[in-house]
Coordinates of C-alpha atoms and ligand atoms in Angstrom, one line a residue:
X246 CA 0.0 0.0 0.0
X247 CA 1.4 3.0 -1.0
X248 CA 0.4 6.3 1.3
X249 CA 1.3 9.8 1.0
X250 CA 2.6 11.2 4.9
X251 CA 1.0 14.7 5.6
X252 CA 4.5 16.7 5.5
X253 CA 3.8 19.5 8.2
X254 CA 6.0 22.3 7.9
X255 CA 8.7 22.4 9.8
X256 CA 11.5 24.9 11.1
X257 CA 11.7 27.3 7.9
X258 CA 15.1 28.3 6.4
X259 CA 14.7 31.8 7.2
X260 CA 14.4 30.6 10.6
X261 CA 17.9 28.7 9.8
X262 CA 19.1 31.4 8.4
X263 CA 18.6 33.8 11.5
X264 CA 21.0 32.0 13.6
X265 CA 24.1 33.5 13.1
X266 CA 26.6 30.3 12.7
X267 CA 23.9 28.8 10.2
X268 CA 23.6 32.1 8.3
X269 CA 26.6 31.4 5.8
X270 CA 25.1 27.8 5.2
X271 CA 21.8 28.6 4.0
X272 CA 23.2 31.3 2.0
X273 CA 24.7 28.4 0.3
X274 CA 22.3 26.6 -0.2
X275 CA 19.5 29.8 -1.5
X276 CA 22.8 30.0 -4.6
X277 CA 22.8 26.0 -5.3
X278 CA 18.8 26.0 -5.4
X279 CA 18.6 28.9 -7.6
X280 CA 20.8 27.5 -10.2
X281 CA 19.5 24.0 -9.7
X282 CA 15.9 24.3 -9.0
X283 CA 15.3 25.8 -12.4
X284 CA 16.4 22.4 -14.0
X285 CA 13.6 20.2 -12.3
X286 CA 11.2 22.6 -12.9
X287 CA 7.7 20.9 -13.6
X288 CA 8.9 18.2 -12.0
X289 CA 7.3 16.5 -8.4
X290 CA 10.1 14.4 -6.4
X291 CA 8.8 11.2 -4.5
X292 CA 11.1 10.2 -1.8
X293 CA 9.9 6.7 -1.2
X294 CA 10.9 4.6 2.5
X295 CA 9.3 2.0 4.2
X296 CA 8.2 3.2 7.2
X297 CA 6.5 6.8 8.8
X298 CA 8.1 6.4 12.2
X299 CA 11.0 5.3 13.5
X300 CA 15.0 5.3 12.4
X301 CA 17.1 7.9 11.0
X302 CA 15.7 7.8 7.6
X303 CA 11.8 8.3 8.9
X304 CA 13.2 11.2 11.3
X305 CA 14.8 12.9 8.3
X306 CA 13.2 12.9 5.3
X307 CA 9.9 15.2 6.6
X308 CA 12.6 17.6 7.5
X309 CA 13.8 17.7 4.2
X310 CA 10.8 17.3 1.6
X311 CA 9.8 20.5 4.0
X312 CA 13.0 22.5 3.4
X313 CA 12.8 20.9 -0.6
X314 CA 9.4 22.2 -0.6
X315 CA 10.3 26.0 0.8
X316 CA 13.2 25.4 -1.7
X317 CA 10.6 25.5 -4.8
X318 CA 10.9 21.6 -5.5
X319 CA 7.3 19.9 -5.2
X320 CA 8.6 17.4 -3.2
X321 CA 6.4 14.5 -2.0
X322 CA 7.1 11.5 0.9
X323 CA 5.2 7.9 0.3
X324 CA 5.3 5.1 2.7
X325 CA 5.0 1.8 1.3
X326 CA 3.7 -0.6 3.5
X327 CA 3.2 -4.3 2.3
X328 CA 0.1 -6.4 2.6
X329 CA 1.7 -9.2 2.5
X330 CA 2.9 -9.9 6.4
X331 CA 5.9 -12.0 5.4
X332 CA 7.5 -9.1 3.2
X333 CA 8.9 -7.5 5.9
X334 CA 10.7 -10.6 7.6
X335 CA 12.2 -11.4 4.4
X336 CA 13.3 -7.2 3.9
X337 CA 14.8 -7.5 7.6
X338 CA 16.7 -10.3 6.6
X339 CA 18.4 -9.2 4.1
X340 CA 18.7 -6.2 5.7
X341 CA 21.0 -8.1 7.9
X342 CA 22.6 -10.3 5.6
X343 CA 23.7 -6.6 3.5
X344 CA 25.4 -6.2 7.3
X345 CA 27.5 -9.8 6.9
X346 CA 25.2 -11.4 9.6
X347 CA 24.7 -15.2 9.0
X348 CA 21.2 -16.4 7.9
X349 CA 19.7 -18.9 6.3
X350 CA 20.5 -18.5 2.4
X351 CA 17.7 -16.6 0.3
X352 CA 15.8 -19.1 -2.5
X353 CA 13.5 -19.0 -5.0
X354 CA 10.3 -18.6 -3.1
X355 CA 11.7 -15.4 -0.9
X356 CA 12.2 -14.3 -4.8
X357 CA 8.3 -14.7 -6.1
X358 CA 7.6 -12.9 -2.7
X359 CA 10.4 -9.9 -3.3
X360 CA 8.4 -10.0 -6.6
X361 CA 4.8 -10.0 -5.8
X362 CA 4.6 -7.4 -3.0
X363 CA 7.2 -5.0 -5.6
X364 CA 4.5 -5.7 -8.4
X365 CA 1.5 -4.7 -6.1
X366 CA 3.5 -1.6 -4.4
X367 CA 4.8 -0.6 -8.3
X368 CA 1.2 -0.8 -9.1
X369 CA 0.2 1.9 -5.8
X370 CA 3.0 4.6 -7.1
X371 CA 2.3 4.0 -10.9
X372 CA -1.5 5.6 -9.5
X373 CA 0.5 8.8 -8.4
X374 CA 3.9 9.2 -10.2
X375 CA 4.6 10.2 -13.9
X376 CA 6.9 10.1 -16.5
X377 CA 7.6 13.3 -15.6
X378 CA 8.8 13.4 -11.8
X379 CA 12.0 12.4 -10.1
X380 CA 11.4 8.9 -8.1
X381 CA 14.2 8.3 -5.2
X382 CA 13.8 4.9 -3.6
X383 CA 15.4 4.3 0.2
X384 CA 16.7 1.2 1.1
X385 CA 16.1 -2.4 -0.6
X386 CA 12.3 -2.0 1.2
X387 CA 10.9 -0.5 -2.1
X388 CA 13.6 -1.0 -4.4
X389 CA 11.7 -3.7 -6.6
X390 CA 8.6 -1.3 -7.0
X391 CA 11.2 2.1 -8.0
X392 CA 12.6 -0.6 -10.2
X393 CA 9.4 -1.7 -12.2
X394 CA 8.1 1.6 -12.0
X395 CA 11.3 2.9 -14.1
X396 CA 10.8 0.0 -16.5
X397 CA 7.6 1.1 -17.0
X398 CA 7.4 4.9 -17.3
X399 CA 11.4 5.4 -17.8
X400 CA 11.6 8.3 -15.7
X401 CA 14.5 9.8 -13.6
X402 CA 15.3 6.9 -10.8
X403 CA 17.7 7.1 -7.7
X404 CA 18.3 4.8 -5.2
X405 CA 19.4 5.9 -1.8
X406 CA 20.9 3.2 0.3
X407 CA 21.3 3.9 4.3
X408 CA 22.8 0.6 5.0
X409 CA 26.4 -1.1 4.3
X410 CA 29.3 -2.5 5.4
X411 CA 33.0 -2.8 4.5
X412 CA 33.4 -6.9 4.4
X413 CA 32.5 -9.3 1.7
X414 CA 30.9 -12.0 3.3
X415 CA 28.5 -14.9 1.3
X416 CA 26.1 -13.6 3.1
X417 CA 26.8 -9.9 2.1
X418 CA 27.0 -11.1 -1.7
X419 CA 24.3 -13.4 -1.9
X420 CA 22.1 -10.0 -0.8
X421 CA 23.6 -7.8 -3.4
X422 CA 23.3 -10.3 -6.0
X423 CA 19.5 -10.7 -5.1
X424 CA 19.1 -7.4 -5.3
X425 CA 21.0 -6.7 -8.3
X426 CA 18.5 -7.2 -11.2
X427 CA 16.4 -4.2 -9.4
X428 CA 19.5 -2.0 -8.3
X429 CA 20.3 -2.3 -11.7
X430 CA 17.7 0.1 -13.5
X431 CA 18.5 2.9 -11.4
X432 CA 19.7 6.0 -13.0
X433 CA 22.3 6.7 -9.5
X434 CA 23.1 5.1 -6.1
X435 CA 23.8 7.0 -3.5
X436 CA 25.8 5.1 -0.3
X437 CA 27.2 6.3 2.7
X438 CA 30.8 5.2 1.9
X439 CA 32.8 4.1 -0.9
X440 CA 33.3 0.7 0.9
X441 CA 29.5 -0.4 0.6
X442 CA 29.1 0.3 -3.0
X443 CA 28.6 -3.6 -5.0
X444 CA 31.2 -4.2 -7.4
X445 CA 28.0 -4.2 -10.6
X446 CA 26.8 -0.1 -9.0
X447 CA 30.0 1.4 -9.1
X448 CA 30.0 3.2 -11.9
X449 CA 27.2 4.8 -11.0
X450 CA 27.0 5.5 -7.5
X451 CA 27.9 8.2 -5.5
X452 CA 28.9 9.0 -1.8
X453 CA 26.0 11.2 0.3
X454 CA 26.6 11.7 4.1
X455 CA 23.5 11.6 6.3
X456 CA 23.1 14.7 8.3
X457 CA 21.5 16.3 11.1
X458 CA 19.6 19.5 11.7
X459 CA 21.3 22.1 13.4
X460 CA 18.0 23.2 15.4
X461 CA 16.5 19.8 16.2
X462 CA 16.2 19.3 20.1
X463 CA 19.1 16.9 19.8
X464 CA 21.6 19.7 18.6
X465 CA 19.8 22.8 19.4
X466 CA 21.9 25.2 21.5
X467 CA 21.4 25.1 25.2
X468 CA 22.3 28.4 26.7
X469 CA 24.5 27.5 30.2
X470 CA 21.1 28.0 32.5
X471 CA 19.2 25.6 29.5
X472 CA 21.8 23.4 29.9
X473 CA 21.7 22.9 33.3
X474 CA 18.2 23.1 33.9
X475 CA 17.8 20.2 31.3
X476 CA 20.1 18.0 33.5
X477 CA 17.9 18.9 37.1
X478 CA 15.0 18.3 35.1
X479 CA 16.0 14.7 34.1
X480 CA 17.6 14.0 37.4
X481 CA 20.7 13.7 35.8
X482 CA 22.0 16.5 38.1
X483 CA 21.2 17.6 41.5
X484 CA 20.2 21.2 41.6
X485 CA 20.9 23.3 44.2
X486 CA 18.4 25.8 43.4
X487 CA 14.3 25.7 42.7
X488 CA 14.1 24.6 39.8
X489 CA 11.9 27.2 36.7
X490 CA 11.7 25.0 34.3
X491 CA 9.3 22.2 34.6
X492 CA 10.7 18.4 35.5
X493 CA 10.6 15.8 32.8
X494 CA 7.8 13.3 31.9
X495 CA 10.6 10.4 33.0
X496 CA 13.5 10.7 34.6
X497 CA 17.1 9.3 33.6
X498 CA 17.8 6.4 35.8
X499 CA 21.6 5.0 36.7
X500 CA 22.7 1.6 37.2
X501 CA 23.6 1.0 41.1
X502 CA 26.2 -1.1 42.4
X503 CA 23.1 -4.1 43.6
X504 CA 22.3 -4.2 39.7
X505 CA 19.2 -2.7 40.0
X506 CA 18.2 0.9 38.2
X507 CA 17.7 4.0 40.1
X508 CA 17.8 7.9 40.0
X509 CA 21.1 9.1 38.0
X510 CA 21.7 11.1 41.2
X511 CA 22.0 8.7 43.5
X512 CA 24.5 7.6 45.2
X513 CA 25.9 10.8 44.8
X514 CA 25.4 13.4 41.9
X515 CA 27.2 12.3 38.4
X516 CA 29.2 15.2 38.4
X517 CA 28.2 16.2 34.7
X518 CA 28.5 20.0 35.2
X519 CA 32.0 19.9 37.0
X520 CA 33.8 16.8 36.6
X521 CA 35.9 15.6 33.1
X522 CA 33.5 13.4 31.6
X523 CA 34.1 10.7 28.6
X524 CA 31.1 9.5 27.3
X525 CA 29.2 7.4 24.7
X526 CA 25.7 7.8 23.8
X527 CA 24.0 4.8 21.8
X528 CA 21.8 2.2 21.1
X529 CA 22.6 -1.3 23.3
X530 CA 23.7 -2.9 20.7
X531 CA 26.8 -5.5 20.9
X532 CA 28.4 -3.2 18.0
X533 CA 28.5 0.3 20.2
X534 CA 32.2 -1.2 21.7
X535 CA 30.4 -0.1 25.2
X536 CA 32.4 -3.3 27.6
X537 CA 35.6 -2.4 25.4
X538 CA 35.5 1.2 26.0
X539 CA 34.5 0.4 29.8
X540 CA 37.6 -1.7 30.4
X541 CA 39.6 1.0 28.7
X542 CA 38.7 3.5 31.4
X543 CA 39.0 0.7 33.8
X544 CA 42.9 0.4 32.9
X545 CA 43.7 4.1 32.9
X546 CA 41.8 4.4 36.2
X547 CA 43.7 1.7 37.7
X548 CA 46.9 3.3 36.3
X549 CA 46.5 6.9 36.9
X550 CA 46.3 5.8 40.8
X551 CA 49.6 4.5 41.5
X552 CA 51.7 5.8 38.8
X553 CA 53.6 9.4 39.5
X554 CA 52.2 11.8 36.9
X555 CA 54.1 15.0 37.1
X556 CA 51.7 17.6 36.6
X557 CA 49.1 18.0 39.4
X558 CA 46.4 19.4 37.2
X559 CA 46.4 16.3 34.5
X560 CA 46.8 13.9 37.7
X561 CA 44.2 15.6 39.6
X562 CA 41.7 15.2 36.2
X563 CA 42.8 11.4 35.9
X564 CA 41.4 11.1 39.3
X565 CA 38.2 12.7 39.0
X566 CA 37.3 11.6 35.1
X567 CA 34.5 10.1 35.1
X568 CA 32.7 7.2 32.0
X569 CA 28.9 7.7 31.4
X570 CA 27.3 4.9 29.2
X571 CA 23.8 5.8 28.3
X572 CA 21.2 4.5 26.5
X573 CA 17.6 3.9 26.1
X574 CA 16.1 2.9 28.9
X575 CA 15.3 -1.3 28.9
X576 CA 11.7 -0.7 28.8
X577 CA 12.0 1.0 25.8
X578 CA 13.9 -2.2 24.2
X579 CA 11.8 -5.0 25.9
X580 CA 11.0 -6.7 22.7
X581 CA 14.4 -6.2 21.9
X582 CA 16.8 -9.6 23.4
X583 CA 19.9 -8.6 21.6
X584 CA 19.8 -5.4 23.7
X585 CA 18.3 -7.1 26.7
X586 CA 21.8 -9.2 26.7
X587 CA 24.0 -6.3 26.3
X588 CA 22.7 -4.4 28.9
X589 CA 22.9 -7.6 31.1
X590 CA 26.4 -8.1 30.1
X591 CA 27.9 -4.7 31.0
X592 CA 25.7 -4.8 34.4
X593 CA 27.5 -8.0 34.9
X594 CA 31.2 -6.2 34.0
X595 CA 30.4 -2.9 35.8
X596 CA 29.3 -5.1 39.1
X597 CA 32.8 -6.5 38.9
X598 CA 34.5 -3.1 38.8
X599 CA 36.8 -2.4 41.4
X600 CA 35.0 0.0 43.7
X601 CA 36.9 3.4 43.3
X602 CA 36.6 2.4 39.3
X603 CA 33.1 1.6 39.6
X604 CA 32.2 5.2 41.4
X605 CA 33.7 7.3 38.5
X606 CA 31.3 5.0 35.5
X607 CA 27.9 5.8 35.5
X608 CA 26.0 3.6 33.3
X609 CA 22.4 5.8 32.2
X610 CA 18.9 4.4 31.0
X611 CA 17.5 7.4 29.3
X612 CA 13.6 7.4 29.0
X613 CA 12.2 7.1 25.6
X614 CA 8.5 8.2 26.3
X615 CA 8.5 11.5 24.9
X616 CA 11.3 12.1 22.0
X617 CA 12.0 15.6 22.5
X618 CA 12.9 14.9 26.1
X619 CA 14.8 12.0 25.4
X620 CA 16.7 13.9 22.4
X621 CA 17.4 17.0 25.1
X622 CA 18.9 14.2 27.5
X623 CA 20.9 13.0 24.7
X624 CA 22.2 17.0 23.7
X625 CA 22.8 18.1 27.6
X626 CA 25.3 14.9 28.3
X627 CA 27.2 15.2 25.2
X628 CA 28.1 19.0 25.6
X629 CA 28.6 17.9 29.5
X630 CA 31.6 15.7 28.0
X631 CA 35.3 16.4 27.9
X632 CA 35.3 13.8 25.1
X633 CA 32.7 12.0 23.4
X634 CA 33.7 8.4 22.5
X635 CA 32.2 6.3 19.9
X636 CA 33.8 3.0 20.3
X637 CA 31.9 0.7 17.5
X638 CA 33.3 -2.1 16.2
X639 CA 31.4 -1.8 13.2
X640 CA 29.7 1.7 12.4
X641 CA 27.5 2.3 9.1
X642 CA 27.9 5.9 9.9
X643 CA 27.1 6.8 13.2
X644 CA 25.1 10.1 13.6
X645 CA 26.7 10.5 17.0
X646 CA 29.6 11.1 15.8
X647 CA 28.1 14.1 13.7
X648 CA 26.5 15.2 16.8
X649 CA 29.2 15.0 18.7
X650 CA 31.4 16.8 16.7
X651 CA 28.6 19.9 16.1
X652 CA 29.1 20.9 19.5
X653 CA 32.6 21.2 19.6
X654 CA 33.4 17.9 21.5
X655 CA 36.8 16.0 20.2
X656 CA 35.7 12.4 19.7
X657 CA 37.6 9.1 20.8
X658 CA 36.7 7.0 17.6
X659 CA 38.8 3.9 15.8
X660 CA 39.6 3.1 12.6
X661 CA 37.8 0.0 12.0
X662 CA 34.6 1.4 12.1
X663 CA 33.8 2.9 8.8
X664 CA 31.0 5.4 9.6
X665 CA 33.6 7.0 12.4
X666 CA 36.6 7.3 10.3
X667 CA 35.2 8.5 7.7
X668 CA 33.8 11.8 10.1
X669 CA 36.8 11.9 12.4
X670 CA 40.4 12.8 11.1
X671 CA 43.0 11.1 13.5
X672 CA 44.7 13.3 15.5
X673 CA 42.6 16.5 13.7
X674 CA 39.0 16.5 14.9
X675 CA 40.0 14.0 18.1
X676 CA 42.0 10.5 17.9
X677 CA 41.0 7.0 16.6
X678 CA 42.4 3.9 18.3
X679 CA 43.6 1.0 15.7
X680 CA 41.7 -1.4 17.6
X681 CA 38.6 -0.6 19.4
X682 CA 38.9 -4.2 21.4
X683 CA 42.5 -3.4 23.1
X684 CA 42.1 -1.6 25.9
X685 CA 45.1 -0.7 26.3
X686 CA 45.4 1.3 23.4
X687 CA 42.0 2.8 24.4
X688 CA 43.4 3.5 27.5
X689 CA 46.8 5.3 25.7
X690 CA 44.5 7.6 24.1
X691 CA 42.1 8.6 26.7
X692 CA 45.2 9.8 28.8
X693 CA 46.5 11.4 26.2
X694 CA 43.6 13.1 25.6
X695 CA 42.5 14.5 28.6
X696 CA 45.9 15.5 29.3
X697 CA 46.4 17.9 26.3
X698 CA 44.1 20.7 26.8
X699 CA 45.3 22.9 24.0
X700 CA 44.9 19.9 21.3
X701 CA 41.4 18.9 22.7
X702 CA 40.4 22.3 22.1
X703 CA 41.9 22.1 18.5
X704 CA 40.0 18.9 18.2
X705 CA 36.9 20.3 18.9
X706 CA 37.2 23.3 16.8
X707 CA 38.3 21.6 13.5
X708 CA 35.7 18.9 14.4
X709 CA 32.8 21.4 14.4
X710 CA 33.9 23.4 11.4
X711 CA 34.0 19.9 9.7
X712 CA 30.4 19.3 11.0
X713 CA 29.5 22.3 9.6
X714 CA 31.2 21.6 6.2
X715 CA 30.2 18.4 5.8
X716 CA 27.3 16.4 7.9
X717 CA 24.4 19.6 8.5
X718 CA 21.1 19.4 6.3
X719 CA 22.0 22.1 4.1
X720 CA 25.2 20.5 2.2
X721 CA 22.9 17.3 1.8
X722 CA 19.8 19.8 0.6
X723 CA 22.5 21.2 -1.9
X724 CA 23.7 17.2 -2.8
X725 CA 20.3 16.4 -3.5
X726 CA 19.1 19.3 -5.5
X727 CA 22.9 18.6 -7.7
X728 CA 21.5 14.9 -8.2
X729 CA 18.1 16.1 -9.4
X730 CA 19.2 18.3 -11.9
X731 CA 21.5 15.8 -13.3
X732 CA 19.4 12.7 -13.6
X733 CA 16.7 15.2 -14.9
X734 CA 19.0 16.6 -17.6
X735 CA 20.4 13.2 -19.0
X736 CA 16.8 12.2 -19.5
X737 CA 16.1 15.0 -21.5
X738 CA 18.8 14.7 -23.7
X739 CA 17.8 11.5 -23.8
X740 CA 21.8 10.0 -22.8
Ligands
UDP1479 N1 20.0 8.0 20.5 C1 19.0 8.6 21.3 N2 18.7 8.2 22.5 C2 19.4 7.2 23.1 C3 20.4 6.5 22.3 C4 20.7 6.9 21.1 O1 18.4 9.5 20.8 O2 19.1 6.8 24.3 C5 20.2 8.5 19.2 C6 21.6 9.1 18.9 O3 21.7 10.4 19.4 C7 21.6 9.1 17.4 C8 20.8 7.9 17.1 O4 20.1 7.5 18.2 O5 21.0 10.3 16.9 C9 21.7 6.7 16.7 O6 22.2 6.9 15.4 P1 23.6 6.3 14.9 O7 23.7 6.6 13.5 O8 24.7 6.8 15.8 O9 23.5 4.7 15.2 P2 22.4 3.6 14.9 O10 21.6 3.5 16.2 O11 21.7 4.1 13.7 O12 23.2 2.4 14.7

């Protein structure tokens, strides 16, 4: 079933463009749209995903058909949901096989069902699209319907894929083979990195970051009071004052020493608005590298004690530096096992911590009930950090990263995950470990980190100017407005 999403208007680029920092940036932009909207003139642009809520790609795209929209493109968003209730089962599993996981191997059956439900869905859009418009497909959800839709009307297709990963597994090629008579007919591809790109789409495919809005509650500036007052309000700080603002729906809760969940402030206050603070914010997910990055901190802790570090300053921060691990809280993730286990794993490790080591980590469930709290949570703790660490052993991209980066935190990242080395330059914008599984190496560079307070500030500057280059709305506004035009243009020369 394909259905048309109501695309409320959203934050408006003159808004954008009255904050100062964001000013140059939309500027930018306003020149790329008016030499590129022109070319797709006439034209309506269907993004097409799978899903209305949910995931990066669901949280995105209204934000940009509304910004397309103001832009002067008549942009459109269409869910496609299927009828048939094993479609999606067999969509999630190659969803995973695309991300090397083992699974049993696809045959000729899962085929006549990719077929079917792409036939019905290609029917739904062929009701609404023309031969006219511009038809971007994300993810291998819809791909089969873009792909017969294109056969049928020829119009300008792209494919936008959000998923990939840098090995070459069976499994990875039996899923890029089964897509491949689909992926095919499209006109571009557009991955996250080089390394995802099948060998048969290379030549035409292209690299487009994801990015995130500059104003969104997540990455919205929080004026010192703001800041602070967001922290009281989740319980992730004790205030010593009466609190104006309001507190939150749900409050954070912290993992106690008895294994059970309680406030963030107890047994003492976190320390989030004084103390050094290294932190990772993600899903619990075995591939976030949160026990690794634990035992890390565990090993410099353990180290910094005993050993004579000259200066008093860097040994005095050693001492009070303290971990936060946060996440969404297990309620939230119930149906979830995979995440049920990790969080059970590092309760397990963090109950084993030596006590002084297991004061200074604080390991956070962050309520997911209402989204713009949550997302506030999520913005106060990583401009409370020193360092924001994202220690994935595997990372398709990694928004945190972006995040992090956009408020002028250096980032402790490694060079095997793809998503993070591709935002973080070593020893430029923070420093990535070889080996996000040696914790002694983590440990190397956390010291070294928090002892250089000049470089971390270097870090954080070229890391948010890179931000700002790079991984905000408006480059990937510009990106998509440059693809437009030119799939638009080669079909009306007819190349
Ligand atoms: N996130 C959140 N609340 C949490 C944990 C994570 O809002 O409790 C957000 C995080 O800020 C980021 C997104 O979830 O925006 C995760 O995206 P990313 O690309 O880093 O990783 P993914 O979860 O897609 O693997």
């Amino acid at each position: 079933m394909a259905k048309i999403v109501d695309v409320a208007s959203r934050t408006t680029l003159y808004e954008y463009g009255e904050v100062a920092e964001l000013a140059g940036k939309v500027r930018d932009l306003r020149t790329d749209a008016e030499r590129l909207v022109p070319e797709i003139r006439g034209r309506r642009v269907w993004m097409v995903n799978s899903t209305a809520h949910g995931g990066g790609v669901a949280e995105m795209l209204p934000t940009e058909v509304s910004l397309l929209r103001e832009l002067g493109v008549d942009a459109r968003w269409v869910v496609m949901e299927a009828t048939e209730p094993a479609f999606f089962p067999l969509t999630k599993r190659l969803h995973n096989m695309l991300h090397a996981a083992p699974g049993p191997p696809l045959t000729p059956a899962d085929r006549e069902l990719y077929e079917s439900v792409s036939r019905e869905n290609a029917q739904e859009l062929l009701r609404l699209v023309t031969r006219d418009d511009i038809l971007v497909i994300h993810d291998p959800q819809p791909m089969g319907a873009g792909a017969m839709v294109k056969q049928e009307l020829g119009l300008p297709t792209i494919w936008r894929c959000h998923i990939g990963v840098d090995v070459r597994s069976p499994e990875v090629e039996a899923a890029w083979a089964f897509l491949e008579p689909y992926a095919r007919m499209y006109d571009r591809a557009l991955f996250t990195a080089s390394e995802y790109v099948p060998g048969y789409l290379s030549a035409h495919s292209e690299i487009m970051y994801p990015a995130l809005d500059p104003l969104s509650h997540k990455n919205r500036d929080l004026s010192l009071h703001h800041l602070v007052g967001t922290l009281c309000a989740s319980a992730l700080a004790v205030p010593y004052w009466p609190l104006v603002a309001p507190e939150f729906r749900t409050a954070a809760r912290r993992l106690q020493p008895d294994g059970t969940f309680a406030s963030a402030t107890l047994p003492e206050d976190l320390g989030l608005i004084g103390r050094p603070i290294i932190s990772e914010v993600s899903r619990w997910d075995r591939l976030k590298g949160f026990p690794q990055l634990m035992e890390g901190f565990r090993r410099m802790k353990l180290r910094a004690e005993p050993r004579h570090v000259g200066d008093s300053q860097i040994r005095l921060r050693l001492r009070i530096v303290r971990l936060v691990l946060a996440g969404p809280d297990p309620a939230a993730v119930q149906d979830d096992p995979e995440a049920l286990g990790v969080l059970t794993e590092l309760k397990e490790r963090f109950r084993e911590l030596e006590p002084p080591v297991q004061r200074d980590v604080a390991i956070l469930a962050l309520p997911m009930e209402s989204r713009p709290e949550n997302a506030l949570m999520v913005n106060a703790i990583q401009r409370a950090s020193t360092i924001v660490a994202q220690n994935s052993l595997r990372e398709g991209f990694g928004l945190t990263v972006a995040e992090a980066m956009f408020k002028r935190r250096p980032v402790l990242g490694n060079r095997r995950a793809v998503g993070v080395r591709l935002q973080v330059r070593d020893g430029v914008d923070g420093r990535l470990v070889e080996d996000p599984e040696d914790p002694t190496e983590i440990a190397d560079v956390m010291e070294e980190m928090l002892a250089h307070d000049e470089r971390r500030e270097a870090w954080g500057r070229a890391a948010q100017r890179r931000a700002y280059d790079k991984f905000l709305i408006f480059s990937l506004l510009s990106q998509w407005l440059d693809v437009f035009a030119r799939v638009a243009h080669r079909r009306s020369t007819g190349e």
